[in-house]
Coordinates of C-alpha atoms in Angstrom, one line a residue:
X1 CA 110.8 -8.0 -0.4
X2 CA 113.6 -10.5 -1.2
X3 CA 115.5 -10.2 -4.4
X4 CA 115.7 -12.9 -7.1
X5 CA 118.8 -15.1 -7.2
X6 CA 120.1 -17.4 -9.9
X7 CA 120.3 -20.3 -7.5
X8 CA 118.1 -23.3 -8.3
X9 CA 114.6 -23.1 -6.7
X10 CA 111.9 -25.5 -5.9
X11 CA 108.6 -25.4 -7.8
X12 CA 106.4 -22.6 -6.6
X13 CA 103.5 -23.5 -4.3
X14 CA 100.0 -22.5 -5.3
X15 CA 100.1 -19.3 -3.2
X16 CA 103.4 -18.2 -4.9
X17 CA 102.0 -19.0 -8.3
X18 CA 98.9 -16.9 -7.6
X19 CA 101.0 -14.0 -6.4
X20 CA 103.2 -14.2 -9.4
X21 CA 100.1 -14.1 -11.7
X22 CA 98.8 -11.0 -9.8
X23 CA 102.1 -9.2 -10.4
X24 CA 101.8 -9.9 -14.1
X25 CA 98.3 -8.4 -14.1
X26 CA 99.4 -5.2 -12.4
X27 CA 102.2 -4.4 -14.9
X28 CA 101.2 -0.8 -16.0
X29 CA 99.6 -0.8 -19.4
X30 CA 98.5 2.8 -19.5
X31 CA 99.6 6.3 -18.5
X32 CA 97.4 8.8 -16.7
X33 CA 97.4 10.8 -20.0
X34 CA 95.6 8.0 -21.7
X35 CA 92.7 8.5 -19.4
X36 CA 92.7 12.3 -19.6
X37 CA 92.8 12.2 -23.5
X38 CA 89.6 10.3 -23.6
X39 CA 87.8 11.6 -20.5
X40 CA 87.3 14.8 -18.7
X41 CA 87.4 14.1 -15.0
X42 CA 85.0 16.1 -12.9
X43 CA 83.6 16.4 -9.3
X44 CA 83.8 13.7 -6.7
X45 CA 80.7 11.5 -6.3
X46 CA 81.8 9.3 -3.4
X47 CA 84.8 7.7 -1.7
X48 CA 85.7 4.5 0.1
X49 CA 88.7 2.9 1.8
X50 CA 90.7 2.3 -1.3
X51 CA 89.1 4.4 -4.0
X52 CA 87.2 7.6 -4.9
X53 CA 84.5 7.8 -7.6
X54 CA 84.3 10.9 -9.8
X55 CA 82.1 12.1 -12.6
X56 CA 83.7 11.8 -16.0
X57 CA 82.7 12.9 -19.5
X58 CA 83.9 11.5 -22.8
X59 CA 85.7 14.0 -24.8
X60 CA 84.4 12.8 -28.1
X61 CA 81.3 13.9 -29.9
X62 CA 79.1 11.6 -27.7
X63 CA 80.0 13.6 -24.5
X64 CA 78.7 10.7 -22.6
X65 CA 78.7 10.9 -18.8
X66 CA 80.4 8.1 -16.9
X67 CA 81.5 7.4 -13.4
X68 CA 85.2 6.7 -12.9
X69 CA 86.3 4.7 -9.9
X70 CA 89.9 5.5 -9.2
X71 CA 91.6 2.8 -7.1
X72 CA 94.9 3.8 -5.3
X73 CA 97.2 0.8 -5.6
X74 CA 99.3 1.9 -2.7
X75 CA 96.3 1.7 -0.4
X76 CA 95.6 -1.8 -1.7
X77 CA 99.1 -3.3 -1.0
X78 CA 98.6 -6.9 0.1
X79 CA 95.0 -6.9 -1.2
X80 CA 95.7 -6.9 -4.9
X81 CA 93.6 -10.0 -5.4
X82 CA 90.5 -8.0 -4.5
X83 CA 91.1 -5.6 -7.4
X84 CA 91.8 -8.6 -9.7
X85 CA 88.5 -10.1 -8.7
X86 CA 86.5 -6.9 -9.0
X87 CA 87.9 -6.5 -12.5
X88 CA 87.1 -10.0 -13.4
X89 CA 83.5 -9.6 -12.2
X90 CA 82.9 -6.3 -13.9
X91 CA 84.3 -7.7 -17.2
X92 CA 81.9 -10.6 -16.8
X93 CA 78.5 -9.0 -15.9
X94 CA 75.9 -7.5 -18.1
X95 CA 72.5 -7.0 -16.5
X96 CA 70.0 -4.1 -16.4
X97 CA 70.1 -3.8 -12.6
X98 CA 73.9 -4.0 -12.2
X99 CA 76.3 -1.1 -12.8
X100 CA 78.4 -2.0 -15.9
X101 CA 82.0 -1.2 -16.8
X102 CA 82.9 0.2 -20.2
X103 CA 86.7 -0.1 -20.0
X104 CA 89.6 0.3 -17.6
X105 CA 93.0 1.9 -17.5
X106 CA 95.8 0.4 -15.6
X107 CA 98.5 3.0 -14.7
X108 CA 101.6 2.6 -12.4
X109 CA 99.9 4.1 -9.4
X110 CA 96.1 3.8 -10.0
X111 CA 93.5 1.7 -11.7
X112 CA 90.7 3.7 -13.4
X113 CA 87.4 1.8 -13.9
X114 CA 85.0 3.6 -16.3
X115 CA 81.5 2.7 -15.1
X116 CA 77.9 3.5 -15.9
X117 CA 76.9 6.8 -14.4
X118 CA 73.6 6.8 -12.6
X119 CA 72.1 10.0 -11.1
X120 CA 69.1 8.8 -9.1
X121 CA 70.8 8.7 -5.7
X122 CA 71.1 6.1 -3.0
X123 CA 68.1 4.0 -2.0
X124 CA 67.2 5.4 1.4
X125 CA 68.0 9.0 0.5
X126 CA 65.4 8.8 -2.3
X127 CA 62.7 7.4 0.1
X128 CA 63.3 10.3 2.5
X129 CA 63.4 12.9 -0.2
X130 CA 60.3 11.8 -2.3
X131 CA 57.8 11.5 0.6
X132 CA 55.8 8.8 -1.1
X133 CA 56.7 5.1 -0.7
X134 CA 54.4 2.1 -0.6
X135 CA 54.7 -1.7 -0.5
X136 CA 54.2 -1.7 -4.2
X137 CA 57.4 0.4 -4.6
X138 CA 59.2 -1.9 -2.1
X139 CA 58.1 -5.0 -4.0
X140 CA 59.4 -3.6 -7.3
X141 CA 62.8 -2.7 -5.8
X142 CA 63.1 -6.1 -4.1
X143 CA 62.3 -7.9 -7.3
X144 CA 64.9 -6.0 -9.2
X145 CA 67.6 -6.5 -6.5
X146 CA 66.8 -10.2 -6.4
X147 CA 66.9 -10.6 -10.2
X148 CA 70.4 -9.0 -10.2
X149 CA 71.6 -11.3 -7.4
X150 CA 70.2 -14.4 -9.0
X151 CA 72.1 -13.4 -12.2
X152 CA 75.3 -13.0 -10.2
X153 CA 74.8 -16.4 -8.5
X154 CA 74.2 -18.1 -11.8
X155 CA 77.6 -16.8 -12.8
X156 CA 79.0 -18.2 -9.5
X157 CA 79.6 -14.6 -8.1
X158 CA 78.8 -13.7 -4.6
X159 CA 78.6 -9.9 -3.9
X160 CA 79.2 -10.2 -0.1
X161 CA 78.5 -6.5 0.6
X162 CA 74.9 -5.8 -0.2
X163 CA 73.8 -2.7 1.7
X164 CA 71.7 0.4 0.9
X165 CA 74.8 2.5 0.0
X166 CA 75.5 0.0 -2.8
X167 CA 72.0 0.4 -4.2
X168 CA 71.5 3.3 -6.6
X169 CA 68.6 4.5 -8.7
X170 CA 69.4 4.8 -12.4
X171 CA 67.4 8.1 -12.9
X172 CA 65.6 10.7 -10.8
X173 CA 62.2 9.4 -12.0
X174 CA 59.9 7.9 -9.3
X175 CA 59.7 4.7 -11.2
X176 CA 63.4 4.4 -11.8
X177 CA 65.2 1.0 -11.8
X178 CA 67.5 0.1 -8.9
X179 CA 71.2 -0.7 -9.7
X180 CA 73.7 -2.8 -7.7
X181 CA 77.2 -1.5 -7.5
X182 CA 80.6 -1.9 -5.8
X183 CA 82.1 -5.3 -6.3
X184 CA 85.1 -4.7 -4.1
X185 CA 84.3 -7.7 -1.8
X186 CA 82.8 -9.9 -4.5
X187 CA 84.1 -13.4 -4.9
X188 CA 84.0 -16.0 -7.6
X189 CA 82.9 -19.2 -5.9
X190 CA 83.5 -22.9 -6.4
X191 CA 80.3 -24.9 -5.7
X192 CA 82.5 -27.6 -4.1
X193 CA 84.3 -25.3 -1.7
X194 CA 82.8 -23.0 0.9
X195 CA 84.1 -19.4 1.5
X196 CA 85.6 -18.6 4.8
X197 CA 86.8 -15.0 4.8
X198 CA 84.9 -12.9 7.3
X199 CA 83.7 -9.7 5.4
X200 CA 80.7 -7.5 4.9
X201 CA 79.0 -4.6 6.8
X202 CA 77.9 -5.4 10.4
X203 CA 74.2 -4.8 10.1
X204 CA 73.8 -6.8 6.9
X205 CA 76.3 -9.7 7.5
X206 CA 74.8 -13.2 7.5
X207 CA 75.1 -15.4 10.6
X208 CA 77.1 -18.2 8.9
X209 CA 79.9 -15.7 8.1
X210 CA 80.1 -14.8 11.8
X211 CA 80.0 -18.5 12.8
X212 CA 83.1 -19.1 10.6
X213 CA 81.9 -22.5 9.4
X214 CA 82.1 -21.7 5.7
X215 CA 79.4 -20.0 3.6
X216 CA 78.1 -19.6 0.1
X217 CA 75.7 -17.6 -2.1
X218 CA 73.0 -17.7 0.7
X219 CA 74.8 -14.7 2.4
X220 CA 73.6 -12.4 -0.3
X221 CA 70.0 -13.5 0.3
X222 CA 70.3 -12.8 4.0
X223 CA 71.4 -9.2 3.2
X224 CA 68.4 -8.8 0.8
X225 CA 66.2 -9.7 3.7
X226 CA 67.7 -7.2 6.0
X227 CA 67.5 -4.5 3.4
X228 CA 63.8 -5.3 2.7
X229 CA 63.0 -5.2 6.4
X230 CA 64.6 -1.7 6.7
X231 CA 62.9 -0.6 3.5
X232 CA 59.5 -1.1 5.1
X233 CA 60.1 0.4 8.6
X234 CA 63.3 2.4 8.6
X235 CA 65.2 0.5 11.2
X236 CA 67.2 -2.8 11.2
X237 CA 65.9 -6.1 12.4
X238 CA 69.1 -6.7 14.4
X239 CA 70.8 -3.9 16.3
X240 CA 73.3 -3.1 19.0
X241 CA 75.8 -0.3 19.4
X242 CA 78.6 -2.7 20.0
X243 CA 79.6 -5.0 17.1
X244 CA 80.3 -8.0 19.3
X245 CA 76.8 -7.8 20.8
X246 CA 75.2 -7.2 17.4
X247 CA 76.9 -10.3 16.0
X248 CA 75.5 -12.4 18.9
X249 CA 72.0 -11.1 18.1
X250 CA 72.4 -11.9 14.4
X251 CA 73.6 -15.4 15.1
X252 CA 70.5 -16.0 17.2
X253 CA 68.4 -14.6 14.4
X254 CA 65.6 -13.3 16.7
X255 CA 63.6 -10.3 15.5
X256 CA 60.0 -9.1 15.5
X257 CA 57.5 -7.0 13.6
X258 CA 56.6 -4.3 16.2
X259 CA 53.0 -3.4 15.7
X260 CA 53.6 0.3 16.2
X261 CA 55.6 0.3 12.9
X262 CA 54.2 -2.8 11.1
X263 CA 50.5 -2.7 11.7
X264 CA 49.7 -1.4 8.2
X265 CA 52.2 -3.7 6.5
X266 CA 50.9 -6.9 4.8
X267 CA 51.2 -10.4 6.2
X268 CA 52.6 -11.5 2.9
X269 CA 55.8 -9.5 3.1
X270 CA 56.3 -10.4 6.8
X271 CA 56.1 -14.1 5.6
X272 CA 58.7 -13.4 3.0
X273 CA 61.1 -11.7 5.4
X274 CA 60.6 -14.5 7.9
X275 CA 61.6 -17.0 5.3
X276 CA 64.6 -15.1 4.2
X277 CA 66.0 -14.3 7.7
X278 CA 66.6 -17.9 8.7
X279 CA 69.8 -18.5 10.6
X280 CA 70.3 -21.9 8.9
X281 CA 71.2 -21.2 5.3
X282 CA 69.7 -24.5 4.3
X283 CA 66.3 -23.3 5.6
X284 CA 66.6 -19.9 4.0
X285 CA 64.7 -19.5 0.7
X286 CA 66.7 -18.8 -2.4
X287 CA 66.4 -16.1 -5.1
X288 CA 64.2 -18.3 -7.3
X289 CA 61.7 -18.8 -4.4
X290 CA 61.8 -15.1 -3.6
X291 CA 60.8 -14.3 -7.2
X292 CA 57.9 -16.7 -7.0
X293 CA 56.6 -15.3 -3.8
X294 CA 53.1 -13.8 -4.0
X295 CA 54.3 -10.5 -2.6
X296 CA 56.8 -10.2 -5.5
X297 CA 54.8 -11.6 -8.4
X298 CA 51.8 -9.3 -8.0
X299 CA 49.4 -12.2 -7.8
X300 CA 47.9 -10.4 -4.7
X301 CA 47.2 -6.7 -4.6
X302 CA 49.5 -4.9 -2.3
X303 CA 48.6 -2.1 0.2
X304 CA 48.9 1.4 -1.1
X305 CA 49.5 3.0 2.3
X306 CA 52.2 5.6 2.2
X307 CA 55.0 4.4 4.5
X308 CA 57.4 7.2 3.8
X309 CA 56.7 9.3 6.8
X310 CA 57.3 6.5 9.3
X311 CA 60.3 5.1 7.4
X312 CA 61.9 8.6 7.1
X313 CA 61.4 9.2 10.8
X314 CA 63.0 5.9 11.8
X315 CA 65.9 6.3 9.3
X316 CA 66.8 9.6 10.9
X317 CA 66.4 8.2 14.4
X318 CA 69.1 6.4 16.4
X319 CA 68.1 2.7 16.3
X320 CA 68.9 2.5 20.1
X321 CA 65.9 4.7 20.7
X322 CA 63.6 2.4 18.8
X323 CA 65.0 -0.6 20.8
X324 CA 64.4 1.3 24.0
X325 CA 60.8 2.0 23.0
X326 CA 60.0 -1.7 22.5

């Protein structure tokens, strides 16, 4: 990094001004001891590229359990804007189906985000463990996910990384609410300007991201459709072992409802999925339309067939085998 001189300088360009503002944000405001005085840090709950999540317990009389996301700043060098946006999003959101942040501590080396602690486990893990899952359960989960995404979109926030690993149950009860977490790739959007950064998880990424023509909030709706499809059969609508080939399949948008796995699943949800997984985002239904769909509203009674056995079997199976069977 170059050193500052006293020589006259031209006005900073927008990128320089943005970088300067980020440097101001990351001036350390806390010490590690500030965190440890208030919270007892416990076992690891999960980890990612830049952070680990641990169980934490308040040391005061409440003894409240929390999750603490510990972001290593050294691993985020050059990506400081992502942390800045995640903080901005978490400070802004307050919704029953979104993991909330209580406070944060900014130390020299790490950023500590004190988050809601949920103990119900990941979405697909629960389906496998419980042994009982019906379209009624899937409808409830889809409604809650969509309500959360609609809320984010109304705040001009795009999640950009919706996937089963980022969907957690609040409690261990069978009727527990679903919670959306991890805003590491989230973005605050301008209605007048399309996003262009390629990001997301391969199986869940929307075709317009891959086409690099600019995209908006519709990418989250596509991911919801992929998750719903897997939720009902246990395998993805688009699959290939190689990412390049997978992306070609996604951009074509061709998928089917194999009768061997979908024969007992209602036409209504197939209609919903088909209207979500539209390659053209202008043809894709939005969150408001999803929430008005008969399969979501409960206007029509839904099948009570237990899909858990088939879903669990396919979740554990290599998707290539399922493709070969077709």
